[in-house]
mmCIF file with all atom_site columns, C-alpha atoms in Angstrom:
data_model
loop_
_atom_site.group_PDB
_atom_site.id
_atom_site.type_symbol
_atom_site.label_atom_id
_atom_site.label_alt_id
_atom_site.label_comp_id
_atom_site.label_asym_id
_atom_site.label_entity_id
_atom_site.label_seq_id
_atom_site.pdbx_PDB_ins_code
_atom_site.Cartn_x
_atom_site.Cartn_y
_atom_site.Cartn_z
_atom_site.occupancy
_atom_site.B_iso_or_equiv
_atom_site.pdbx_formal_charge
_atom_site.auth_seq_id
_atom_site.auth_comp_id
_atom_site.auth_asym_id
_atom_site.auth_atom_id
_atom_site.pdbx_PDB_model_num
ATOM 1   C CA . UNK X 1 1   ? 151.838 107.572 74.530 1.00 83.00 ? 1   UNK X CA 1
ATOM 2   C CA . UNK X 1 2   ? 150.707 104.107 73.567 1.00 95.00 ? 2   UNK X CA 1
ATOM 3   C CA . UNK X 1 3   ? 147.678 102.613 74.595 1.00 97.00 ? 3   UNK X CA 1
ATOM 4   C CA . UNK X 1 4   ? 146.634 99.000  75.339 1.00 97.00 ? 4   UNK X CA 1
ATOM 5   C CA . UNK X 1 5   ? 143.180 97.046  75.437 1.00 97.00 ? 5   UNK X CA 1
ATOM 6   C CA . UNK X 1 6   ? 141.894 94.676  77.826 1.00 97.00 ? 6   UNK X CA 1
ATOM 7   C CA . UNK X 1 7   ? 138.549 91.911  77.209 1.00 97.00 ? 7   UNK X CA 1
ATOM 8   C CA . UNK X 1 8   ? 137.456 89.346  79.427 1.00 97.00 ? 8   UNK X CA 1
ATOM 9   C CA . UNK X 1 9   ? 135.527 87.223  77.927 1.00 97.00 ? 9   UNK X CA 1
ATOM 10  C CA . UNK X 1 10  ? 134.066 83.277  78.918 1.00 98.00 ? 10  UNK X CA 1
ATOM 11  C CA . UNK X 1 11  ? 133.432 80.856  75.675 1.00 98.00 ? 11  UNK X CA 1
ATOM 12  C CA . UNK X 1 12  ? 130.373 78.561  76.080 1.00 98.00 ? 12  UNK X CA 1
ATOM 13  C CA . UNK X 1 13  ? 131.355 74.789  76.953 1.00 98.00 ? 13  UNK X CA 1
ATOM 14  C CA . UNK X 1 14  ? 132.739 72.719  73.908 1.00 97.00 ? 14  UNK X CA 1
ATOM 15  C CA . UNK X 1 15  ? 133.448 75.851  71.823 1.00 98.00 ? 15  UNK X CA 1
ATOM 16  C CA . UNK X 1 16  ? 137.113 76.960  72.981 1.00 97.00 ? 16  UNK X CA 1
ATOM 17  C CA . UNK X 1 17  ? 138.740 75.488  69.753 1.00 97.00 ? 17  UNK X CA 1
ATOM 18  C CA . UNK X 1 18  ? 136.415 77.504  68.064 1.00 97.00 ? 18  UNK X CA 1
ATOM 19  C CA . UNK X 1 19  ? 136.987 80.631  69.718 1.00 97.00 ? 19  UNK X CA 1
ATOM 20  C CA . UNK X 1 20  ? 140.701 80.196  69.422 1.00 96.00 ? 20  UNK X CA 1
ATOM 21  C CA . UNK X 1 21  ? 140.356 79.440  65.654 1.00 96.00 ? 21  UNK X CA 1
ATOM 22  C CA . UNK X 1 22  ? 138.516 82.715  64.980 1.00 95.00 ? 22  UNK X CA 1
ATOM 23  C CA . UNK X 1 23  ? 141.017 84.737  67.113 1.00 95.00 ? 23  UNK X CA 1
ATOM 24  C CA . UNK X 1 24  ? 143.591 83.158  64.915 1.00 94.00 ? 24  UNK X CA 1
ATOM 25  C CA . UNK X 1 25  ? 141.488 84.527  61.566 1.00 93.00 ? 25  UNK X CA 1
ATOM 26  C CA . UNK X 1 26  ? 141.247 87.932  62.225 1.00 92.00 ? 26  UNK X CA 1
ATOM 27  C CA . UNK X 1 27  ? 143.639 90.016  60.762 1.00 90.00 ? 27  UNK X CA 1
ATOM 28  C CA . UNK X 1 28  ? 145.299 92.062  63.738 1.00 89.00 ? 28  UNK X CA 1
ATOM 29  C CA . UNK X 1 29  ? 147.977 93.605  61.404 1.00 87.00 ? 29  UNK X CA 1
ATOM 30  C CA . UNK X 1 30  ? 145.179 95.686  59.607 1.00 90.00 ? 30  UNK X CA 1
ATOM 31  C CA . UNK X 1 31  ? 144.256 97.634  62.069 1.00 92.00 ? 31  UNK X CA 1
ATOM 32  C CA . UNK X 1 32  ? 146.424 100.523 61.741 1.00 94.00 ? 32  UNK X CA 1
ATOM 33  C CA . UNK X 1 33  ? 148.386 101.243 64.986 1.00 95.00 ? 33  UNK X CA 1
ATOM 34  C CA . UNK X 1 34  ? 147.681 97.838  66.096 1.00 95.00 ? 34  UNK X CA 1
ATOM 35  C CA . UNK X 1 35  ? 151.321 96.637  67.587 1.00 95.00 ? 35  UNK X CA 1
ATOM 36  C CA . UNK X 1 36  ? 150.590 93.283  69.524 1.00 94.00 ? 36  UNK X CA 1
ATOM 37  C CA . UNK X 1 37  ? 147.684 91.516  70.023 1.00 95.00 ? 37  UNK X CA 1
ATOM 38  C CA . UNK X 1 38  ? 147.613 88.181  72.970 1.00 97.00 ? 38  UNK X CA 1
ATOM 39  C CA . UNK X 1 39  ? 144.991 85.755  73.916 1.00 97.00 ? 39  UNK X CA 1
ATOM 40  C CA . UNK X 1 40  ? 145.426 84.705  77.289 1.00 98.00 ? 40  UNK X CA 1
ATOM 41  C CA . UNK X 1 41  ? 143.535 82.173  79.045 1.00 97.00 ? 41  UNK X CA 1
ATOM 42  C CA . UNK X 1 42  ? 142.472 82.757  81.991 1.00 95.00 ? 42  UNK X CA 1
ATOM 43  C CA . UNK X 1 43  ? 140.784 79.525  83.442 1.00 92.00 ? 43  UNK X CA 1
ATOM 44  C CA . UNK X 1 44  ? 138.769 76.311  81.805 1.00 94.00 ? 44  UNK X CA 1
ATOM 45  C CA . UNK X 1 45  ? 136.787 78.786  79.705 1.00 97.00 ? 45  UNK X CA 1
ATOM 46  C CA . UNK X 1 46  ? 138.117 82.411  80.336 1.00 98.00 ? 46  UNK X CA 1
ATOM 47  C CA . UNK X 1 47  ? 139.893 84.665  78.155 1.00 98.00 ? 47  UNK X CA 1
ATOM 48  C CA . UNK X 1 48  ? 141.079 88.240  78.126 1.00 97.00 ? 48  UNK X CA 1
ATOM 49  C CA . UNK X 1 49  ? 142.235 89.344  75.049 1.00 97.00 ? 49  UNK X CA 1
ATOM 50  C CA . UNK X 1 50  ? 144.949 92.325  75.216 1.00 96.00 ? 50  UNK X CA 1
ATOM 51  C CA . UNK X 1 51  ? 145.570 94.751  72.204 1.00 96.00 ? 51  UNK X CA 1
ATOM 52  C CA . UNK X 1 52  ? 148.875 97.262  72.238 1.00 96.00 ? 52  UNK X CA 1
ATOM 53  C CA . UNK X 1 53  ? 148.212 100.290 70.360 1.00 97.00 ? 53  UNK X CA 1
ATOM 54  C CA . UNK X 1 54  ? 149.860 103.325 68.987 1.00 97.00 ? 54  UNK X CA 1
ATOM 55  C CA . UNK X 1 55  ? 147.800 105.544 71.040 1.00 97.00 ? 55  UNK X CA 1
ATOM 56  C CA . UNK X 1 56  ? 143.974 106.132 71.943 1.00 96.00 ? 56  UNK X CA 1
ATOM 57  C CA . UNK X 1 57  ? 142.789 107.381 68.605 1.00 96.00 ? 57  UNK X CA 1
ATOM 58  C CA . UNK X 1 58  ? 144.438 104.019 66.890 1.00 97.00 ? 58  UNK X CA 1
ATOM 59  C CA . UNK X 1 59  ? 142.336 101.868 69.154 1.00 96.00 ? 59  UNK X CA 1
ATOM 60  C CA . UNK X 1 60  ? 139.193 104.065 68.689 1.00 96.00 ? 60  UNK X CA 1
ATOM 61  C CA . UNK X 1 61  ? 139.702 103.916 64.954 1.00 96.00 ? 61  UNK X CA 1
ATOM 62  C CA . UNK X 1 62  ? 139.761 100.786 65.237 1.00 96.00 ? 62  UNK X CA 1
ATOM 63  C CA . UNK X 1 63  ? 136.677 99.819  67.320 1.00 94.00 ? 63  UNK X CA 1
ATOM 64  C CA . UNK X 1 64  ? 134.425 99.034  64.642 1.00 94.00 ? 64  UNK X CA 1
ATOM 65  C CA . UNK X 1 65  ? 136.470 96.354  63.191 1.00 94.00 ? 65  UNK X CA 1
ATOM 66  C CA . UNK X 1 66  ? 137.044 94.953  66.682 1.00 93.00 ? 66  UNK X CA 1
ATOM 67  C CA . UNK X 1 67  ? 133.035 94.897  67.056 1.00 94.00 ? 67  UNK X CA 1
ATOM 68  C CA . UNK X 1 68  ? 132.681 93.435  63.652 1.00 93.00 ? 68  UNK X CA 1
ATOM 69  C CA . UNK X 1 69  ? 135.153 90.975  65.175 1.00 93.00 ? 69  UNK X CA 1
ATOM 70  C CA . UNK X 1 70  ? 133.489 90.631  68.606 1.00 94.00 ? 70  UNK X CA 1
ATOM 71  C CA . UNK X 1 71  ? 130.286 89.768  66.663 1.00 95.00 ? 71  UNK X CA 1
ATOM 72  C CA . UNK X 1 72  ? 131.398 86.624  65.181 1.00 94.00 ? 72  UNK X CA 1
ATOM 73  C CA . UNK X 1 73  ? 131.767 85.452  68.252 1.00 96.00 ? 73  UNK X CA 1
ATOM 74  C CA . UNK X 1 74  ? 128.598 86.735  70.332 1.00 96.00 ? 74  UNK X CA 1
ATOM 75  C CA . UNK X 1 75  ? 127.264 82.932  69.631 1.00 97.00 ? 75  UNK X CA 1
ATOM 76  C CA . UNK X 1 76  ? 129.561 80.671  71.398 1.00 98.00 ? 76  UNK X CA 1
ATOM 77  C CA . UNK X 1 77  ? 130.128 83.655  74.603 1.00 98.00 ? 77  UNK X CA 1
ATOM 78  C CA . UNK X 1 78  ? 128.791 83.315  77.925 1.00 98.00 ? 78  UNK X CA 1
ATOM 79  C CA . UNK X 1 79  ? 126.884 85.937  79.685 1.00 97.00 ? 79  UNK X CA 1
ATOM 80  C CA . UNK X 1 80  ? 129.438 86.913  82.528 1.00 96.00 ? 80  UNK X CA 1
ATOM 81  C CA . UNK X 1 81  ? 126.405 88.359  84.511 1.00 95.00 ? 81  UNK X CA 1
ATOM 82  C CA . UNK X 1 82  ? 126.209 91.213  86.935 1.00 95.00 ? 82  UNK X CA 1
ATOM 83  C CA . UNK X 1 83  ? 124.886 93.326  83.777 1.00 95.00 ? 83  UNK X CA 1
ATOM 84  C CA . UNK X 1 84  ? 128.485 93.020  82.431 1.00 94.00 ? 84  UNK X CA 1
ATOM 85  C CA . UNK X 1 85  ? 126.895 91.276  79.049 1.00 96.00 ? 85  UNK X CA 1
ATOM 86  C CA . UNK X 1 86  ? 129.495 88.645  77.016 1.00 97.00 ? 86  UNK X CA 1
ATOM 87  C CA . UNK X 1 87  ? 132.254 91.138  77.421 1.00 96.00 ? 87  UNK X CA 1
ATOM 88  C CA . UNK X 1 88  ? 134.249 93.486  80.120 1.00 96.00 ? 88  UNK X CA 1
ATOM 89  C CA . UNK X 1 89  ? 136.245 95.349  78.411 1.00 95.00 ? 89  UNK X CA 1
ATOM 90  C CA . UNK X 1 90  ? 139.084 97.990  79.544 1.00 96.00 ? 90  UNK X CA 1
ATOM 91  C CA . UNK X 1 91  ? 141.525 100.267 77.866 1.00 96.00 ? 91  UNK X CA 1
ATOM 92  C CA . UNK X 1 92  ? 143.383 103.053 78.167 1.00 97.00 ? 92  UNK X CA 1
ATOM 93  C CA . UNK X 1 93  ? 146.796 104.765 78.162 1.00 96.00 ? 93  UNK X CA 1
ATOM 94  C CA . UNK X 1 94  ? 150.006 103.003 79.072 1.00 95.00 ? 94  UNK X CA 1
ATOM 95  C CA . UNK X 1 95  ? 151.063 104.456 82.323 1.00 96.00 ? 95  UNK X CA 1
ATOM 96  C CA . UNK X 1 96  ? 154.850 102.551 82.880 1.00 94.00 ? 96  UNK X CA 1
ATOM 97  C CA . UNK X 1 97  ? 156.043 99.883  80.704 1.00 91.00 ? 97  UNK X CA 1
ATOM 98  C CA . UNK X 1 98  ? 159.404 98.067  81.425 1.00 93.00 ? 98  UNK X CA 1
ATOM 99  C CA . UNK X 1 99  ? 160.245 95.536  79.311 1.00 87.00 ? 99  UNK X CA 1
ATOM 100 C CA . UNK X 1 100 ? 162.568 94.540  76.723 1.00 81.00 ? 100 UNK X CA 1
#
């Protein structure tokens, strides 16, 4: 069953083409059971950044590399507050897809 990742994430004022631009550096493809990867934004400054995976042990392998990724960009993230830190992130296994 494949898997999928989920990070909200808000990028200190002035530093969005930054953010973007490192997004756009990190090499996706070699994470092993990486599939997809998308960078949505969610507002003036919001994000969530959604991974599609093999499966749960291809995301876990990869955590460390996404943490390595994550931080590079500690310094230009916003504290979302409420304890949450400069991240929220979610993932799991794919329950339904229906697509193309």
């Amino acid at each position: 069953m494949s898997a999928m990742n989920v990070v909200h994430m808000r990028v200190k004022p002035g530093m969005v083409e930054e953010f973007i631009r490192l997004h756009e550096d990190f090499d996706f493809k070699a994470l092993t059971g990486g599939r997809n990867v998308w960078l949505v934004r969610s507002g003036e400054r919001g994000f969530m950044v959604g991974a599609e995976w093999d499966s749960l042990d291809a995301l876990a392998a990869a955590r460390s590399a996404m943490v390595a990724n994550l931080d590079r960009l500690r310094p230009i993230l916003e504290d979302l507050g409420g304890g949450r830190g400069v991240t929220e992130p979610w993932s799991g296994e794919v329950a339904l897809h229906k697509g193309h």
